[in-house]
Coordinates of C-alpha atoms in Angstrom, one line a residue:
M1 CA 0.0 0.0 0.0
Q2 CA 2.9 2.4 0.9
T3 CA 4.6 1.7 -2.4
R4 CA 1.3 2.2 -4.4
R5 CA 0.7 5.5 -2.6
H6 CA 4.2 6.8 -3.4
F7 CA 3.7 5.7 -7.0
I8 CA 0.4 7.6 -7.2
Q9 CA 2.0 10.7 -5.6
G10 CA 4.9 10.6 -8.1
A11 CA 2.5 10.2 -11.0
V12 CA 0.5 13.2 -9.9
A13 CA 3.7 15.3 -9.5
M14 CA 4.9 14.3 -12.9
A15 CA 1.5 15.2 -14.4
A16 CA 1.6 18.6 -12.7
A17 CA 5.1 19.3 -14.0
G18 CA 4.1 18.2 -17.5
S19 CA 1.0 20.4 -17.4
S20 CA 3.1 23.4 -16.4
W21 CA 5.6 22.7 -19.1
T22 CA 2.8 22.4 -21.7
A23 CA 1.3 25.7 -20.5
A24 CA 4.7 27.4 -20.9
L25 CA 5.0 26.2 -24.4
A26 CA 1.4 27.2 -25.2
Q27 CA 2.3 30.7 -24.2
G28 CA 5.1 30.8 -26.6
F29 CA 7.8 30.8 -23.9
P30 CA 10.6 31.5 -24.6
A31 CA 9.9 34.1 -27.2
K32 CA 13.1 36.1 -26.7
P33 CA 16.7 35.5 -25.4
I34 CA 17.1 34.2 -21.8
R35 CA 19.9 36.0 -19.8
I36 CA 21.9 34.3 -17.1
I37 CA 23.3 37.0 -14.7
C38 CA 26.7 35.9 -13.4
P39 CA 27.4 38.1 -10.4
Y40 CA 31.2 37.8 -10.9
P41 CA 33.7 39.1 -13.5
P42 CA 34.6 37.0 -16.6
G43 CA 37.3 34.4 -16.3
A44 CA 36.4 32.8 -12.9
T45 CA 34.8 29.3 -12.3
T46 CA 31.4 31.1 -12.0
D47 CA 31.8 32.5 -15.5
A48 CA 32.8 29.1 -16.9
I49 CA 29.8 27.4 -15.4
S50 CA 27.4 30.1 -16.6
R51 CA 28.7 29.9 -20.1
L52 CA 28.7 26.1 -20.1
M53 CA 25.0 26.1 -19.1
A54 CA 24.1 28.8 -21.6
T55 CA 25.6 26.7 -24.4
A56 CA 24.0 23.4 -23.2
L57 CA 20.6 25.1 -22.6
Q58 CA 20.6 26.4 -26.1
T59 CA 21.4 22.9 -27.5
T60 CA 18.7 21.2 -25.5
S61 CA 15.9 23.8 -25.7
G62 CA 16.6 25.7 -28.9
A63 CA 16.3 29.0 -26.9
T64 CA 18.9 31.8 -27.2
V65 CA 20.7 32.1 -23.9
L66 CA 23.2 34.9 -23.1
V67 CA 25.5 35.5 -20.1
D68 CA 25.7 38.9 -18.5
N69 CA 28.5 39.4 -16.0
R70 CA 27.7 41.9 -13.3
G71 CA 30.4 41.6 -10.7
G72 CA 30.9 43.6 -7.5
A73 CA 30.2 43.6 -3.7
G74 CA 31.0 39.9 -3.3
G75 CA 28.4 38.9 -5.8
N76 CA 25.6 41.1 -4.3
I77 CA 25.2 43.5 -7.2
G78 CA 24.3 40.9 -9.8
T79 CA 22.3 38.8 -7.3
E80 CA 20.2 41.8 -6.3
A81 CA 19.6 42.7 -10.0
V82 CA 17.9 39.3 -10.5
A83 CA 15.9 39.6 -7.2
R84 CA 14.6 43.0 -8.2
G85 CA 14.3 42.2 -11.9
D86 CA 11.3 41.0 -14.0
A87 CA 10.0 37.7 -12.8
D88 CA 9.2 36.5 -16.3
G89 CA 11.6 33.6 -16.7
Y90 CA 13.9 35.6 -19.0
T91 CA 16.4 36.7 -16.3
L92 CA 18.1 34.0 -14.3
L93 CA 20.9 34.0 -11.7
L94 CA 24.1 31.9 -11.4
G95 CA 23.9 31.5 -7.6
A96 CA 27.0 30.8 -5.5
L97 CA 28.0 30.3 -1.8
G98 CA 28.9 33.9 -1.1
P99 CA 25.7 35.9 -2.0
L100 CA 23.3 33.1 -1.2
S101 CA 24.8 31.8 2.1
A102 CA 27.5 33.9 3.6
N103 CA 26.9 37.5 2.7
E104 CA 23.8 38.1 4.8
A105 CA 26.1 37.5 7.9
L106 CA 28.8 39.7 6.5
Y107 CA 27.0 42.8 5.1
P108 CA 25.0 45.1 7.4
R109 CA 22.1 44.9 4.8
L110 CA 21.4 43.2 1.5
G111 CA 19.1 44.3 -1.2
F112 CA 17.7 40.7 -1.4
N113 CA 16.7 37.8 0.9
P114 CA 18.5 34.6 -0.2
G115 CA 15.8 32.4 1.2
R116 CA 12.7 34.3 0.0
D117 CA 13.6 36.1 -3.3
F118 CA 14.6 33.2 -5.5
K119 CA 13.2 30.0 -6.9
P120 CA 15.9 27.3 -7.3
L121 CA 16.0 25.7 -10.7
A122 CA 19.0 23.4 -10.7
L123 CA 22.2 22.8 -8.8
A124 CA 25.0 22.5 -11.4
A125 CA 28.3 21.8 -9.6
V126 CA 30.2 21.5 -6.4
V127 CA 33.8 22.4 -6.9
P128 CA 36.2 21.5 -4.1
L129 CA 38.9 23.8 -2.8
I130 CA 42.4 22.5 -2.5
M131 CA 44.5 23.2 0.5
V132 CA 47.9 24.0 -1.1
A133 CA 51.2 25.2 0.2
H134 CA 54.4 26.7 -1.2
P135 CA 57.0 23.9 -1.8
S136 CA 59.1 25.3 1.1
F137 CA 56.3 24.7 3.7
P138 CA 57.7 22.0 6.0
A139 CA 54.6 19.8 6.0
A140 CA 53.4 17.3 3.3
T141 CA 50.2 16.1 4.8
P142 CA 47.3 17.7 6.7
A143 CA 48.3 15.9 9.9
E144 CA 51.8 17.3 9.6
A145 CA 50.5 20.8 8.9
V146 CA 48.3 20.7 12.0
K147 CA 51.2 19.6 14.1
L148 CA 53.4 22.3 12.7
L149 CA 50.8 25.1 13.0
R150 CA 50.0 24.2 16.6
A151 CA 53.7 24.3 17.5
N152 CA 54.1 27.7 15.8
P153 CA 51.0 29.8 16.4
G154 CA 50.9 32.9 14.3
K155 CA 54.1 32.1 12.4
Y156 CA 52.6 31.0 9.1
A157 CA 50.0 32.7 6.9
Y158 CA 47.4 31.8 4.4
A159 CA 46.1 33.9 1.5
S160 CA 42.6 34.4 0.3
A161 CA 40.7 36.1 -2.4
G162 CA 39.3 38.6 0.2
N163 CA 37.5 38.8 3.4
G164 CA 34.3 36.7 3.5
T165 CA 35.2 34.7 0.4
P166 CA 34.9 30.9 0.4
Q167 CA 38.7 30.8 0.5
H168 CA 38.7 32.9 3.6
L169 CA 35.9 30.8 5.2
A170 CA 37.8 27.6 4.4
G171 CA 40.8 28.8 6.3
E172 CA 38.8 29.9 9.3
L173 CA 36.9 26.6 9.4
F174 CA 40.2 24.7 9.2
K175 CA 41.5 26.8 12.1
Q176 CA 38.4 26.3 14.2
V177 CA 38.2 22.5 13.7
T178 CA 42.0 21.9 14.2
A179 CA 42.5 24.4 17.0
T180 CA 45.4 26.0 15.1
D181 CA 46.5 29.6 14.7
F182 CA 47.8 31.1 11.5
V183 CA 47.5 34.5 9.9
H184 CA 44.9 35.4 7.3
V185 CA 46.2 37.7 4.5
P186 CA 43.3 38.9 2.3
Y187 CA 43.9 39.9 -1.3
R188 CA 41.7 41.6 -4.0
G189 CA 40.9 38.4 -5.9
S190 CA 42.3 34.9 -6.4
G191 CA 44.9 36.0 -8.9
P192 CA 47.1 38.1 -6.5
A193 CA 46.6 35.6 -3.7
L194 CA 47.7 32.7 -5.9
N195 CA 50.7 34.6 -7.1
D196 CA 52.0 35.4 -3.6
A197 CA 51.4 31.8 -2.5
M198 CA 53.5 30.6 -5.5
G199 CA 56.1 33.2 -4.6
G200 CA 56.3 32.1 -1.0
Q201 CA 55.2 35.4 0.5
V202 CA 52.4 33.4 2.2
Q203 CA 52.7 29.7 2.9
L204 CA 49.2 28.3 2.5
L205 CA 46.1 28.8 0.3
F206 CA 42.7 27.3 0.0
E207 CA 41.7 27.7 -3.6
A208 CA 39.2 26.3 -6.2
S209 CA 40.6 23.3 -8.0
P210 CA 40.5 24.8 -11.5
A211 CA 42.8 27.6 -10.4
V212 CA 45.5 25.5 -8.8
L213 CA 45.6 22.2 -10.7
Q214 CA 48.2 23.3 -13.3
H215 CA 50.4 24.8 -10.6
I216 CA 50.3 21.6 -8.5
K217 CA 51.2 19.5 -11.6
S218 CA 54.1 21.9 -12.4
G219 CA 55.5 21.8 -8.9
R220 CA 55.0 25.5 -8.1
L221 CA 52.5 24.4 -5.3
K222 CA 52.1 21.2 -3.4
A223 CA 48.6 19.9 -2.6
L224 CA 47.9 18.9 1.0
A225 CA 44.2 18.0 0.9
V226 CA 40.9 18.3 -0.9
T227 CA 38.4 20.1 1.2
T228 CA 35.3 18.1 0.1
R229 CA 34.2 14.6 1.1
E230 CA 35.5 12.9 -2.1
R231 CA 38.8 12.9 -3.9
I232 CA 38.9 14.5 -7.3
A233 CA 39.9 12.8 -10.6
G234 CA 42.6 15.4 -11.3
L235 CA 44.4 14.6 -8.0
P236 CA 43.7 11.0 -7.2
G237 CA 46.6 10.7 -4.8
V238 CA 45.6 13.7 -2.7
P239 CA 43.5 12.8 0.4
T240 CA 40.4 14.7 1.6
L241 CA 40.5 16.5 4.9
K242 CA 38.0 14.0 6.2
E243 CA 40.3 11.1 5.4
S244 CA 42.9 12.9 7.4
G245 CA 40.7 13.1 10.5
I246 CA 39.7 16.8 9.9
D247 CA 36.0 17.4 9.7
A248 CA 36.1 20.6 7.6
D249 CA 34.0 20.2 4.5
I250 CA 33.8 23.1 2.0
G251 CA 33.2 23.4 -1.7
G252 CA 32.3 26.2 -4.0
W253 CA 28.8 25.4 -5.3
Y254 CA 27.0 26.8 -8.3
G255 CA 23.4 26.6 -9.4
F256 CA 20.7 28.5 -11.3
L257 CA 17.7 30.3 -9.9
A258 CA 14.8 32.5 -11.1
P259 CA 13.1 35.4 -9.2
A260 CA 10.6 34.0 -6.7
A261 CA 7.5 35.3 -8.5
T262 CA 8.4 33.6 -11.8
P263 CA 5.3 31.7 -13.1
A264 CA 5.2 28.1 -12.1
D265 CA 4.9 26.9 -15.7
R266 CA 8.1 28.7 -16.7
V267 CA 9.9 27.5 -13.6
A268 CA 9.0 23.9 -14.5
W269 CA 10.1 24.4 -18.1
L270 CA 13.4 25.9 -17.1
S271 CA 14.1 23.3 -14.5
E272 CA 13.4 20.5 -16.9
Q273 CA 15.6 22.0 -19.6
M274 CA 18.5 22.5 -17.2
R275 CA 18.1 18.9 -15.9
R276 CA 18.4 17.7 -19.5
A277 CA 21.4 19.9 -20.2
L278 CA 23.2 18.8 -17.1
A279 CA 22.6 15.1 -17.9
D280 CA 24.5 15.5 -21.2
P281 CA 27.8 13.5 -21.1
L282 CA 29.7 16.3 -22.7
V283 CA 28.5 18.7 -20.0
Q284 CA 29.4 16.2 -17.3
T285 CA 32.9 15.9 -18.8
R286 CA 33.4 19.6 -18.8
L287 CA 32.2 19.9 -15.2
A288 CA 34.5 17.1 -14.2
D289 CA 37.4 19.0 -15.8
L290 CA 36.6 21.9 -13.5
G291 CA 36.9 19.4 -10.5
S292 CA 33.1 19.3 -9.9
Q293 CA 31.7 16.3 -8.1
K294 CA 28.4 14.6 -9.1
V295 CA 25.4 16.3 -7.5
D296 CA 21.7 15.9 -7.2
S297 CA 20.7 18.7 -9.6
S298 CA 17.0 18.8 -8.6
P299 CA 15.5 22.1 -7.4
Q300 CA 14.6 20.5 -4.1
A301 CA 18.2 19.4 -3.4
F302 CA 19.4 22.9 -4.3
A303 CA 17.0 24.6 -2.0
R304 CA 18.0 22.3 0.9
L305 CA 21.7 23.1 0.2
I306 CA 21.1 26.8 0.3
D307 CA 19.3 26.6 3.6
A308 CA 21.9 24.4 5.2
E309 CA 24.8 26.5 4.0
R310 CA 23.2 29.7 5.2
A311 CA 22.9 28.3 8.7
R312 CA 26.4 26.8 8.7
W313 CA 28.4 29.8 7.4
G314 CA 26.4 32.3 9.3
Q315 CA 27.3 30.5 12.5
L316 CA 31.0 30.3 11.6
I317 CA 31.1 34.0 10.6
R318 CA 29.6 35.0 14.0
E319 CA 31.7 32.6 16.0
R320 CA 35.0 33.7 14.3
G321 CA 34.1 37.4 14.3
I322 CA 34.7 37.6 10.5
R323 CA 34.5 41.1 9.1
L324 CA 34.8 42.6 5.7
D325 CA 37.5 45.0 6.6

């Protein structure tokens, strides 16, 4: 009886989704180009994933899909533009950890509410950070690093892309979980932070895998650990923090959302097209090349992730007294 009830409920849900999709098509949607607002500058992982989805969505749906980069204020400017924009299904957001989970605890006020102003469409990727060190750093494993840092409080430093960024939060989470003390040095972006880490001006860095893989392979940096629960294909010999006994899980995650008031039929159409796009083997290969792990791309899973991450990073920011300046 339980199985039959679940089957009936699933059939009803599928019929409702199909009805919404049909309604969207009947209204001639989409009748003009769809824009994905990427709230960060060109060239970053966020931009790469935005453009990958735009291309894949065009292929699966036949719609014209454009990417509009609107960086600034830690992702808040572009995110607010979508929250306050037309809720017609033609303006979408590339959502990320900062503006949707951490920024409400960092900024005195936001022009949007992460939990109320958006409708999740699809989670596209979770990209791990890699804990890397300059080759001169006298530790080769996370355990050795913890022992060294505990024995030398305040002696070593780690770089980040700026206060409140995922790279910064990763370092603070590591310090909290391991009871270590090392100095945070914020930079204006990942590029300068990476350059100084390779130059030895700072010893440690937590950075997205696409940015550091080539430098690890060239020997300019050494990888100590992957910060998510699973190892990545590009660095099969590098353990996770969890494997090393350190319960500090952080990955940069990226997904797509629409304004909350977007009609249900258009939300259903967009979600289904994104699901199909993300299921394409070529798209999966491209995401794997970025270091992404396989994820549940459903809108429900994405909504749960946003809620959980808001609670987790808000608590860390308050406990560690993290400030923007």
